[in-house]
PDB file of C-alpha atoms in Angstrom:
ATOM      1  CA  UNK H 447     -11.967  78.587 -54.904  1.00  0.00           C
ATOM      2  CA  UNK H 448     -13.035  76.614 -57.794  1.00  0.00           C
ATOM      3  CA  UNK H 449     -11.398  78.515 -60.539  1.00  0.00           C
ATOM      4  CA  UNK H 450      -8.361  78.396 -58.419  1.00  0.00           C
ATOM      5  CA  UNK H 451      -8.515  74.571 -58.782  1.00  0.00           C
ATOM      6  CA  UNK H 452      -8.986  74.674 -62.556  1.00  0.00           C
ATOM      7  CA  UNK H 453      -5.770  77.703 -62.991  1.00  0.00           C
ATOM      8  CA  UNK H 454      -3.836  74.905 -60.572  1.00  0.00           C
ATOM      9  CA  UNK H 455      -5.093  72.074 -63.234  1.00  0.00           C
ATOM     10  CA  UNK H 456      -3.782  74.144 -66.158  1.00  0.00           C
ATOM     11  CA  UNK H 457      -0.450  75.473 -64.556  1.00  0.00           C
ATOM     12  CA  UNK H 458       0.329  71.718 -63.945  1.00  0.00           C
ATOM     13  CA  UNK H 459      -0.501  70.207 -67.006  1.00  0.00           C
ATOM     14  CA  UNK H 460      -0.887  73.199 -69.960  1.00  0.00           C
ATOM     15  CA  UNK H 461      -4.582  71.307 -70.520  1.00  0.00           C
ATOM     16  CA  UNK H 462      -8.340  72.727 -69.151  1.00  0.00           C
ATOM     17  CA  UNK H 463      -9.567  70.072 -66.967  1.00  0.00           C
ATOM     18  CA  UNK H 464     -13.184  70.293 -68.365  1.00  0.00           C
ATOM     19  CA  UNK H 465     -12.416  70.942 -72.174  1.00  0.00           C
ATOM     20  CA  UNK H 466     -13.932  69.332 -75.122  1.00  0.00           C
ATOM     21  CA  UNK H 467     -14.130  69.267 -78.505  1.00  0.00           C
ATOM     22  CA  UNK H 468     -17.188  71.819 -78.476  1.00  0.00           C
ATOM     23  CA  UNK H 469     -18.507  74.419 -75.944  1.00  0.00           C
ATOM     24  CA  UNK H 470     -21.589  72.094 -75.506  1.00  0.00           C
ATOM     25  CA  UNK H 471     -19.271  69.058 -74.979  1.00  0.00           C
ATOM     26  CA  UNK H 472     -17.182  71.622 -72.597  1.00  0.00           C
ATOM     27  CA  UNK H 473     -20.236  72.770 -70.939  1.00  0.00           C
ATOM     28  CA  UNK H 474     -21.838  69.374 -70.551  1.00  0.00           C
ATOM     29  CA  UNK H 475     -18.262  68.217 -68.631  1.00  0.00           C
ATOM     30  CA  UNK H 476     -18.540  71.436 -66.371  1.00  0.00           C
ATOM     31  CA  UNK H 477     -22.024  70.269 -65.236  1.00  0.00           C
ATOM     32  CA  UNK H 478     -21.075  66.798 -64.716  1.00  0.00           C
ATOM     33  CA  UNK H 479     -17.973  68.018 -62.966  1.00  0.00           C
ATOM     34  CA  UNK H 480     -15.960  65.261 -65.374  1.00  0.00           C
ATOM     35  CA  UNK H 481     -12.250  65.812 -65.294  1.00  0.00           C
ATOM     36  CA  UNK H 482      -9.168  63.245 -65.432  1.00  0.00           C
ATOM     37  CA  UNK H 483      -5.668  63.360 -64.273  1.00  0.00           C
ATOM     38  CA  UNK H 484      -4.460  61.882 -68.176  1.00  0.00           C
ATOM     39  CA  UNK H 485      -1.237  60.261 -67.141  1.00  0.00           C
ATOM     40  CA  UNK H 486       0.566  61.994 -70.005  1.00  0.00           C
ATOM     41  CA  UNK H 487       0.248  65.552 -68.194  1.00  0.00           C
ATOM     42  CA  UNK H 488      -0.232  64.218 -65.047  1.00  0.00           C
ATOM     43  CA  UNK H 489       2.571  61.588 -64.721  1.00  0.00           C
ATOM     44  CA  UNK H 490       5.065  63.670 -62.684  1.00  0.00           C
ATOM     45  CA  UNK H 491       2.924  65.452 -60.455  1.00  0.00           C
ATOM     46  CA  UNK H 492       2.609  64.474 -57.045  1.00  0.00           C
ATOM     47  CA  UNK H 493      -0.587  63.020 -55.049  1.00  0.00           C
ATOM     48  CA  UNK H 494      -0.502  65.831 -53.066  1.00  0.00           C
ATOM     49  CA  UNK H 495      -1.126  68.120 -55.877  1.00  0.00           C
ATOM     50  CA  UNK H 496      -3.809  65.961 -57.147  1.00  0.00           C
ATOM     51  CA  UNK H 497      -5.658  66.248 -53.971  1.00  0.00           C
ATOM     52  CA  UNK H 498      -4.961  70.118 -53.601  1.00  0.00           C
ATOM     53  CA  UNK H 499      -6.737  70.130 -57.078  1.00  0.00           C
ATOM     54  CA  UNK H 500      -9.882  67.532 -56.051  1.00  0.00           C
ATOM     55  CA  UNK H 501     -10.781  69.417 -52.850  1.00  0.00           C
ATOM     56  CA  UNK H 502     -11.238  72.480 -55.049  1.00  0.00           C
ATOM     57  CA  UNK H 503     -13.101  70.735 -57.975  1.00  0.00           C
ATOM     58  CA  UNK H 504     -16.089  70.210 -56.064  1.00  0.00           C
ATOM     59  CA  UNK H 505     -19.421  70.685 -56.940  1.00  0.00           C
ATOM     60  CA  UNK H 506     -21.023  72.038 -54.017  1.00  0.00           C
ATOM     61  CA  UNK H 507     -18.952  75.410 -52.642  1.00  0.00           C
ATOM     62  CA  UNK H 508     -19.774  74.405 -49.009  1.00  0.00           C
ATOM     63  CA  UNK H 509     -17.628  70.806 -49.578  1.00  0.00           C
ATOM     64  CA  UNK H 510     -14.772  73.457 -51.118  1.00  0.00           C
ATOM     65  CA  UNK H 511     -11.715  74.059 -49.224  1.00  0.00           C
ATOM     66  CA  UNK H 512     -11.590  77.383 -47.976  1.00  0.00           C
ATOM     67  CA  UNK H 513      -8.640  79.959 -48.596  1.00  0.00           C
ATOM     68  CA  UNK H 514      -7.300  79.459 -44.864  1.00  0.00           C
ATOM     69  CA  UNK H 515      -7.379  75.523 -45.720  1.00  0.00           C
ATOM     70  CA  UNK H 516      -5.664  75.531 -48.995  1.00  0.00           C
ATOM     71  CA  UNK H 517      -3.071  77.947 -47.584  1.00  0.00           C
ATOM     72  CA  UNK H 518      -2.385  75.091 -45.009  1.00  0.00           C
ATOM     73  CA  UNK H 519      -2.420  72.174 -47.415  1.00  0.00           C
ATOM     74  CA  UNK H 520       0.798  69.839 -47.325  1.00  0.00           C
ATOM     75  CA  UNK H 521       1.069  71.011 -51.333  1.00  0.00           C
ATOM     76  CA  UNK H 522       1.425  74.042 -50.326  1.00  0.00           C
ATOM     77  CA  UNK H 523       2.589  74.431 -46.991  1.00  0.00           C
ATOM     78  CA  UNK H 524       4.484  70.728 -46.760  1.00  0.00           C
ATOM     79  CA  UNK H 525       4.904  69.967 -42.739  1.00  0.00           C
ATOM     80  CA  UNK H 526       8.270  67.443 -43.693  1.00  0.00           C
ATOM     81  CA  UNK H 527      11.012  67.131 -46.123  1.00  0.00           C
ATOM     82  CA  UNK H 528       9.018  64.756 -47.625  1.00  0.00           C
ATOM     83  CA  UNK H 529       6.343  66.585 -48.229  1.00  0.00           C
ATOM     84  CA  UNK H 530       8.450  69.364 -49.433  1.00  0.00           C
ATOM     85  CA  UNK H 531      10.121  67.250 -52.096  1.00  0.00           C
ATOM     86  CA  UNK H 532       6.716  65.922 -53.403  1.00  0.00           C
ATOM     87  CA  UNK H 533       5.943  69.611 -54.050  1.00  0.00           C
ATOM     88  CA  UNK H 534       8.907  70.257 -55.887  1.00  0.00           C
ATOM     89  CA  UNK H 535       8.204  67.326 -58.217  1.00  0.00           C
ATOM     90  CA  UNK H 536       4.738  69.321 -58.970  1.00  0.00           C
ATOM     91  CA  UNK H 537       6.057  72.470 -61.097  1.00  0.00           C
ATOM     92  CA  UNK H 538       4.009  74.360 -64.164  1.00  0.00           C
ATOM     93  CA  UNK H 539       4.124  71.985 -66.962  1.00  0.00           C
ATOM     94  CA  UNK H 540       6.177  74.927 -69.226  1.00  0.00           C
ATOM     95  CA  UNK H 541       5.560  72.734 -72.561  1.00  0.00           C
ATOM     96  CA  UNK H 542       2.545  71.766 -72.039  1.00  0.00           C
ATOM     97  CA  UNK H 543       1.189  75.167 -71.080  1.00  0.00           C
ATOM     98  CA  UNK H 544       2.312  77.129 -73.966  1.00  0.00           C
ATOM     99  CA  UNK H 545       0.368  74.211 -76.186  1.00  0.00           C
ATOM    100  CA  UNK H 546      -2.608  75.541 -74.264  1.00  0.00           C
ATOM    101  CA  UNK H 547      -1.927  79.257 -74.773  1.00  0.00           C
ATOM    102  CA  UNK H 548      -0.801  78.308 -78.232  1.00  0.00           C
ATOM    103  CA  UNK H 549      -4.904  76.868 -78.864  1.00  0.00           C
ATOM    104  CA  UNK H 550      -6.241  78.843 -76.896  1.00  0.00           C
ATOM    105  CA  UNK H 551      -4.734  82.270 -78.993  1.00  0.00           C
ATOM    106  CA  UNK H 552      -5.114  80.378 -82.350  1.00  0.00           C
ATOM    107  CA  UNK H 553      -8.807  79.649 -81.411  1.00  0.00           C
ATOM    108  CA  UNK H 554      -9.098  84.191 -80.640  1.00  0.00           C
ATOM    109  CA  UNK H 555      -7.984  84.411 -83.820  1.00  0.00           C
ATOM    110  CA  UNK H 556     -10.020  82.136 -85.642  1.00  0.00           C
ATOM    111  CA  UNK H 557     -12.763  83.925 -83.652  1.00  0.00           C
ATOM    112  CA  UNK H 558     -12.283  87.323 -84.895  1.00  0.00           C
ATOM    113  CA  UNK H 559     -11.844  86.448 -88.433  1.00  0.00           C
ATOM    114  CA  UNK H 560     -14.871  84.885 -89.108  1.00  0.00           C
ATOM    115  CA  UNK H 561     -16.324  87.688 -87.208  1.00  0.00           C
ATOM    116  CA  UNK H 562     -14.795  89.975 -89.565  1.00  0.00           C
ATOM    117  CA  UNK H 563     -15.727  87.961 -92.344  1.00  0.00           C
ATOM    118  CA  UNK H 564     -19.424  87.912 -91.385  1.00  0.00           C
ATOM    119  CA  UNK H 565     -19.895  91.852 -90.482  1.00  0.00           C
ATOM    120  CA  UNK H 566     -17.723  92.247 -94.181  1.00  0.00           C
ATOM    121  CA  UNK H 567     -20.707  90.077 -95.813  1.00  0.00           C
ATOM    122  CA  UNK H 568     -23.413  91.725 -93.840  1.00  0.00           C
ATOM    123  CA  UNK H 569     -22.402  95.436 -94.651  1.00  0.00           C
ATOM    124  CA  UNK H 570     -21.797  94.022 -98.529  1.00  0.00           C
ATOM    125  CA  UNK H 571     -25.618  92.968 -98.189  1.00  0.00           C
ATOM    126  CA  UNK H 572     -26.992  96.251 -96.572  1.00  0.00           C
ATOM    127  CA  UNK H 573     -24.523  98.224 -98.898  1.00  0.00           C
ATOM    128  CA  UNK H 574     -26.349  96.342-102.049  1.00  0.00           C
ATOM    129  CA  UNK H 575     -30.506  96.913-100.602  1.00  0.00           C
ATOM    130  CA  UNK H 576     -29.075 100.272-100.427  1.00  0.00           C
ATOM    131  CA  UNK H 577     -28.059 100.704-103.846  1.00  0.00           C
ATOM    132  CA  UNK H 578     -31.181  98.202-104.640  1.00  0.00           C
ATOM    133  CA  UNK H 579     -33.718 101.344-102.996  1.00  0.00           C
ATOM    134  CA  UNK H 580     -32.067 104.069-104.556  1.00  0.00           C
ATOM    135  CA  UNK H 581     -32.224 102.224-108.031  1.00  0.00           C
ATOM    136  CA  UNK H 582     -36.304 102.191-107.077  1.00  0.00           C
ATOM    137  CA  UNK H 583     -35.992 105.706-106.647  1.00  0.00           C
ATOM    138  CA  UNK H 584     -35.562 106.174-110.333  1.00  0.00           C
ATOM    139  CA  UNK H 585     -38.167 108.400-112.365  1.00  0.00           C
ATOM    140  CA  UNK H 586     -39.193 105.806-114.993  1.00  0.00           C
ATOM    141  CA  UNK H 587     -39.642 103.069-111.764  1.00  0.00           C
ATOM    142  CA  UNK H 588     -42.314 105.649-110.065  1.00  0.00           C
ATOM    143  CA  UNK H 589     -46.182 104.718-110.557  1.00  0.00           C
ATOM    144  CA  UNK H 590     -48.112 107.556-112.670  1.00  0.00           C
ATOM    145  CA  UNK H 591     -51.147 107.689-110.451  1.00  0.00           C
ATOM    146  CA  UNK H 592     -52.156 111.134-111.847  1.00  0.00           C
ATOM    147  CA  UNK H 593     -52.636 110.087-115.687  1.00  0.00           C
ATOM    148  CA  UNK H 594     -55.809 107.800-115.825  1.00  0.00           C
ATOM    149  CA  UNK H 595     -55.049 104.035-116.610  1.00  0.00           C
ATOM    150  CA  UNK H 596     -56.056 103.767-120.152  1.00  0.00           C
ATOM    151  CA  UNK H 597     -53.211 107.093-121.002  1.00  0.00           C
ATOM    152  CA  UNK H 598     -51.274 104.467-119.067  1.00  0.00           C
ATOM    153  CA  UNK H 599     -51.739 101.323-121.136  1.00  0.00           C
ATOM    154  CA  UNK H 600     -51.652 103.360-124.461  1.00  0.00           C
ATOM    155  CA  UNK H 601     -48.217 105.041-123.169  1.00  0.00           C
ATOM    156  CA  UNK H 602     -46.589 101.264-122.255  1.00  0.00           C
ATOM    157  CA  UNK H 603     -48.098  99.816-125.541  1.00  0.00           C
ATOM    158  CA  UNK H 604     -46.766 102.593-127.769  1.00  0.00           C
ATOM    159  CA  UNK H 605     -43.357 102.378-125.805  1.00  0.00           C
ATOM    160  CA  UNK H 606     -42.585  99.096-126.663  1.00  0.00           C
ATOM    161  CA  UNK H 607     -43.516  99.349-130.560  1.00  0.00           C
TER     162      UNK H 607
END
């Protein structure tokens, strides 16, 4: 029932009800329950919505309206004309929405190519040890351990005269 009062606070205003400007900062408003009816999305939606919205944003499920309750909520079932025409008033926030969708698939993207980038520069790095160990594989890089070590120093010295 929750997430059906944070879909209801995005259809009506295009905006999550809990976002910030990081996960941690999202996460932290989550906790805290901390959301705001901003009077720039909010200013043409009805009181009725609002409240169809704050009995599902609760903390504790038990204090939650149920699905029989919120099926017989004035905002969604209005009992008058009244009521009825305050529901109209309350419509998906088209504009605002696709700004949200808009983020939301430019944020996916942003995503996936810095996850591209980083598996690109991690395969580069594996690709060079590889070529690193098979450079070490090469005759003159082997230890003579057969040969005793003065052969050895009298091979290197002569070598490099």
């Amino acid at each position: 029932m929750w997430s059906i009062g944070v879909v209801t606070y995005i259809l009506l205003s295009g905006i999550s009800p809990f976002q910030g400007s990081s996960d941690d900062e999202t996460l932290r408003n989550i906790v805290a329950m901390e959301y705001e009816f901003d009077e720039e999305c909010f200013g043409d939606t009805s009181a009725m919505a609002k409240d169809f919205i704050e009995k599902l944003l609760m903390k504790e499920p038990l204090d939650r309206m149920t699905a029989e309750e919120c099926l017989l909520h004035p905002w969604i079932k209005p009992l008058t004309r009244k009521q009825a025409a305050n529901r109209s008033r309350s419509s998906i926030n088209m504009k605002n929405f696709k700004k949200f969708n808009a983020r939301r698939k430019w944020k996916m993207s942003y995503n996936l190519v810095w996850a591209c980038n980083r598996l690109n520069r991690l395969h580069l790095r594996c690709k060079s040890r590889a070529e690193d160990q098979e450079l070490r594989q090469c005759e003159s890089d082997q230890e003579d351990t057969d040969t005793k070590p003065a052969s050895l120093i009298r091979r290197r010295l002569s070598s490099t005269s």
